[in-house]
Tab-separated table of C-alpha atoms in Angstrom:
chain	number	residue	atom	x	y	z
K	1484	MET	CA	-0.008	0.004	-0.003
K	1485	GLY	CA	2.738	2.497	0.893
K	1486	HIS	CA	2.076	5.864	2.448
K	1487	ARG	CA	-0.392	8.478	1.365
K	1488	ALA	CA	1.854	11.503	1.228
K	1489	VAL	CA	5.512	12.385	1.209
K	1490	PRO	CA	6.362	13.232	4.830
K	1491	GLU	CA	7.079	16.849	5.747
K	1492	HIS	CA	10.466	17.593	7.207
K	1493	THR	CA	11.894	20.425	9.260
K	1494	HIS	CA	15.586	21.163	9.166
K	1495	PRO	CA	17.213	21.374	12.631
K	1496	ASP	CA	18.263	24.948	11.883
K	1497	ASP	CA	14.575	25.879	11.926
K	1498	VAL	CA	13.783	24.131	15.200
K	1499	PRO	CA	13.426	26.077	18.470
K	1500	VAL	CA	15.288	24.474	21.364
K	1501	GLN	CA	12.016	23.938	23.190
K	1502	VAL	CA	10.667	21.832	20.354
K	1503	ALA	CA	13.828	19.742	20.270
K	1504	LEU	CA	13.661	19.139	24.023
K	1505	ALA	CA	9.984	18.189	23.910
K	1506	ALA	CA	10.643	15.733	21.095
K	1507	LEU	CA	13.283	13.983	23.155
K	1508	ALA	CA	11.387	14.120	26.454
K	1509	ASP	CA	9.310	11.056	25.643
K	1510	PRO	CA	10.238	7.437	26.291
K	1511	VAL	CA	8.976	6.103	22.970
K	1512	ARG	CA	10.714	8.763	20.937
K	1513	LEU	CA	13.910	8.342	22.963
K	1514	GLN	CA	13.799	4.662	22.124
K	1515	LEU	CA	13.300	5.412	18.427
K	1516	VAL	CA	16.220	7.833	18.427
K	1517	ARG	CA	18.435	5.360	20.241
K	1518	GLU	CA	17.600	2.552	17.815
K	1519	LEU	CA	18.236	4.882	14.874
K	1520	ALA	CA	21.555	5.944	16.373
K	1521	GLY	CA	22.570	2.308	16.486
K	1522	ALA	CA	21.749	1.698	12.835
K	1523	GLY	CA	23.048	3.043	9.553
K	1524	ASP	CA	21.297	5.716	7.508
K	1525	TRP	CA	18.175	4.405	5.726
K	1526	GLU	CA	18.729	1.004	7.271
K	1527	ARG	CA	15.613	0.882	9.428
K	1528	SER	CA	12.124	0.723	8.045
K	1529	CYS	CA	9.201	1.992	10.066
K	1530	GLY	CA	7.919	-1.362	11.204
K	1531	THR	CA	11.189	-2.544	12.750
K	1532	PHE	CA	11.286	-0.533	15.937
K	1533	ASP	CA	10.831	-2.153	19.302
K	1534	VAL	CA	8.319	0.249	20.842
K	1535	PRO	CA	5.067	-0.612	22.602
K	1536	VAL	CA	2.734	1.541	20.549
K	1537	GLY	CA	0.311	0.997	17.695
K	1538	LYS	CA	0.677	2.229	14.132
K	1539	ALA	CA	-1.190	5.515	14.594
K	1540	ALA	CA	0.805	6.452	17.667
K	1541	LEU	CA	4.044	5.448	15.988
K	1542	SER	CA	3.161	7.610	13.004
K	1543	HIS	CA	2.606	10.539	15.401
K	1544	HIS	CA	5.955	9.985	17.094
K	1545	PHE	CA	7.703	9.920	13.709
K	1546	ALA	CA	5.998	13.194	12.802
K	1547	VAL	CA	7.187	14.799	16.070
K	1548	LEU	CA	10.745	13.650	15.400
K	1549	ARG	CA	10.616	14.989	11.840
K	1550	SER	CA	9.312	18.349	13.008
K	1551	ALA	CA	12.121	18.526	15.580
K	1552	GLY	CA	14.745	18.025	12.895
K	1553	LEU	CA	15.726	14.628	14.253
K	1554	LEU	CA	14.383	12.289	11.618
K	1555	GLU	CA	14.469	12.047	7.876
K	1556	GLN	CA	12.175	9.584	6.135
K	1557	ARG	CA	11.729	8.492	2.556
K	1558	ASP	CA	9.627	5.993	0.791
K	1559	GLN	CA	11.374	2.958	-0.575
K	1560	GLY	CA	9.453	0.298	-2.394
K	1561	ARG	CA	6.351	-0.431	-0.378
K	1562	GLY	CA	7.835	0.824	2.840
K	1563	ARG	CA	9.388	3.884	4.420
K	1564	VAL	CA	12.959	4.060	5.630
K	1565	ASN	CA	14.541	6.246	8.261
K	1566	ARG	CA	17.642	8.217	8.992
K	1567	LEU	CA	18.663	10.023	12.186
K	1568	ARG	CA	19.734	13.555	11.243
K	1569	ARG	CA	22.707	13.213	13.504
K	1570	THR	CA	25.188	15.598	11.908
K	1571	GLU	CA	22.840	18.481	11.242
K	1572	PHE	CA	21.057	18.138	14.614
K	1573	GLU	CA	24.438	18.103	16.354
K	1574	ALA	CA	25.427	21.256	14.505
K	1575	ARG	CA	22.239	22.974	15.721
K	1576	PHE	CA	22.198	21.616	19.290
K	1577	PRO	CA	25.752	20.599	20.187
K	1578	GLY	CA	25.908	17.799	22.726
K	1579	LEU	CA	22.181	17.235	23.059
K	1580	LEU	CA	21.996	13.923	21.194
K	1581	ALA	CA	25.056	12.702	23.054
K	1582	LEU	CA	23.313	13.417	26.363
K	1583	VAL	CA	20.309	11.280	25.503
K	1584	LEU	CA	22.304	8.536	23.802
K	1585	ARG	CA	24.726	8.029	26.671
K	1586	GLU	CA	21.923	6.941	28.954
K	1587	GLU	CA	20.785	3.869	27.087
K	1588	GLY	CA	17.859	2.379	28.929
K	1589	ALA	CA	18.001	4.920	31.730
K	1590	GLY	CA	15.424	7.226	30.269
K	1591	THR	CA	12.547	6.447	32.585
G	412	MET	CA	1.685	33.260	56.009
G	413	GLY	CA	4.712	31.689	54.362
G	414	HIS	CA	4.605	28.249	52.837
G	415	ARG	CA	3.104	25.136	54.332
G	416	ALA	CA	6.001	22.724	54.001
G	417	VAL	CA	9.689	22.734	53.230
G	418	PRO	CA	9.964	21.999	49.507
G	419	GLU	CA	11.289	18.640	48.389
G	420	HIS	CA	14.399	18.659	46.256
G	421	THR	CA	15.997	16.191	43.894
G	422	HIS	CA	19.708	16.338	43.204
G	423	PRO	CA	20.593	16.450	39.478
G	424	ASP	CA	22.571	13.232	39.908
G	425	ASP	CA	19.305	11.431	40.602
G	426	VAL	CA	17.463	12.871	37.600
G	427	PRO	CA	16.934	10.797	34.417
G	428	VAL	CA	17.732	12.727	31.252
G	429	GLN	CA	14.127	12.406	30.134
G	430	VAL	CA	12.915	14.214	33.246
G	431	ALA	CA	15.471	16.990	32.722
G	432	LEU	CA	14.397	17.428	29.093
G	433	ALA	CA	10.695	17.505	29.985
G	434	ALA	CA	11.328	20.107	32.674
G	435	LEU	CA	12.996	22.389	30.136
G	436	ALA	CA	10.558	21.714	27.308
G	437	ASP	CA	8.021	24.227	28.568
G	438	PRO	CA	7.907	27.955	27.842
G	439	VAL	CA	7.061	29.035	31.377
G	440	ARG	CA	9.765	26.903	32.965
G	441	LEU	CA	12.285	28.018	30.340
G	442	GLN	CA	11.480	31.605	31.269
G	443	LEU	CA	11.916	30.853	34.973
G	444	VAL	CA	15.268	29.197	34.302
G	445	ARG	CA	16.417	32.074	32.147
G	446	GLU	CA	15.466	34.656	34.753
G	447	LEU	CA	17.186	32.637	37.454
G	448	ALA	CA	20.299	32.354	35.287
G	449	GLY	CA	20.391	36.115	35.050
G	450	ALA	CA	20.216	36.613	38.824
G	451	GLY	CA	22.395	35.693	41.718
G	452	ASP	CA	21.791	32.749	44.033
G	453	TRP	CA	18.880	33.334	46.422
G	454	GLU	CA	18.287	36.730	44.867
G	455	ARG	CA	14.874	36.064	43.377
G	456	SER	CA	11.790	35.416	45.462
G	457	CYS	CA	8.890	33.422	44.045
G	458	GLY	CA	6.665	36.355	43.266
G	459	THR	CA	9.161	38.230	41.141
G	460	PHE	CA	9.111	36.217	37.939
G	461	ASP	CA	7.618	37.614	34.755
G	462	VAL	CA	5.501	34.621	33.724
G	463	PRO	CA	1.842	34.655	32.671
G	464	VAL	CA	0.537	32.068	35.118
G	465	GLY	CA	-1.312	32.087	38.423
G	466	LYS	CA	0.034	31.067	41.802
G	467	ALA	CA	-1.031	27.437	41.645
G	468	ALA	CA	0.457	26.924	38.189
G	469	LEU	CA	3.648	28.697	39.225
G	470	SER	CA	3.919	26.471	42.260
G	471	HIS	CA	3.586	23.430	39.980
G	472	HIS	CA	6.283	24.713	37.647
G	473	PHE	CA	8.617	25.269	40.601
G	474	ALA	CA	7.968	21.720	41.762
G	475	VAL	CA	8.813	20.350	38.306
G	476	LEU	CA	12.052	22.333	38.254
G	477	ARG	CA	12.975	21.105	41.755
G	478	SER	CA	12.305	17.495	40.777
G	479	ALA	CA	14.484	17.917	37.704
G	480	GLY	CA	17.403	19.088	39.798
G	481	LEU	CA	17.242	22.580	38.341
G	482	LEU	CA	15.963	24.618	41.252
G	483	GLU	CA	16.742	24.975	44.921
G	484	GLN	CA	14.329	26.867	47.152
G	485	ARG	CA	14.374	27.915	50.752
G	486	ASP	CA	12.132	29.931	52.981
G	487	GLN	CA	13.367	33.291	54.010
G	488	GLY	CA	11.261	35.471	56.239
G	489	ARG	CA	7.734	35.409	54.918
G	490	GLY	CA	8.796	34.448	51.426
G	491	ARG	CA	10.677	31.818	49.506
G	492	VAL	CA	13.876	32.463	47.589
G	493	ASN	CA	15.355	30.616	44.645
G	494	ARG	CA	18.623	29.419	43.248
G	495	LEU	CA	19.386	27.824	39.883
G	496	ARG	CA	21.430	24.652	40.505
G	497	ARG	CA	23.720	25.641	37.698
G	498	THR	CA	26.947	23.959	38.714
G	499	GLU	CA	25.526	20.604	39.753
G	500	PHE	CA	23.077	20.445	36.825
G	501	GLU	CA	25.929	21.223	34.453
G	502	ALA	CA	28.000	18.430	35.987
G	503	ARG	CA	25.148	15.988	35.424
G	504	PHE	CA	24.041	17.181	31.948
G	505	PRO	CA	26.991	18.995	30.391
G	506	GLY	CA	25.975	21.665	27.924
G	507	LEU	CA	22.238	21.322	28.363
G	508	LEU	CA	21.642	24.554	30.282
G	509	ALA	CA	23.894	26.433	27.887
G	510	LEU	CA	21.745	25.223	24.995
G	511	VAL	CA	18.561	26.609	26.486
G	512	LEU	CA	20.135	29.794	27.809
G	513	ARG	CA	21.757	30.789	24.537
G	514	GLU	CA	18.341	31.141	22.893
G	515	GLU	CA	16.926	33.876	25.065
G	516	GLY	CA	13.417	34.623	23.887
G	517	ALA	CA	13.575	32.098	21.069
G	518	GLY	CA	11.933	29.284	22.989
G	519	THR	CA	8.562	29.295	21.326
């Protein structure tokens, strides 16, 4: 089936710090970011994340991460693949990703 | 009148990163932190902050900041005075306060 529309993205340079913090202040999104950080660019498709939420909620979390400049997505075949915008997010918010990634599993 | 009970505090060392991020991902609390950062320790009393919320909401925001290891409060006379836990929060989450403080007024 694929997805209905090309996802909207926000570049980290256009993200207020408050939006970035709110995106990361959620256990599901932290988990998504951590899994993405452990994978290569475009390696993970949307259905492969180990998070305890349904499809609609997952779709919402992806949208929040895109609007915070953390996630890039593109359609590939019948699915959608993901990339953590590590370099450009780091340039905008130096050290922030490192802070959340260093505490693997300690986010709750 | 004063306050009913001595406020509970959490040391930054005991704060999960997710709690710290959530505490800072709010415009009112960001404003409180920024005003505290611009003042000396114990210089600001609770009624002196320029935030558009009532007493109950303000009290809640102070509690969130205390539980995130960002704020220390103590009673003084009939009021309560405040201190940003800058040094110990910085030791726990290096660079995080700097990120939110550098964007004065750009938090929304």
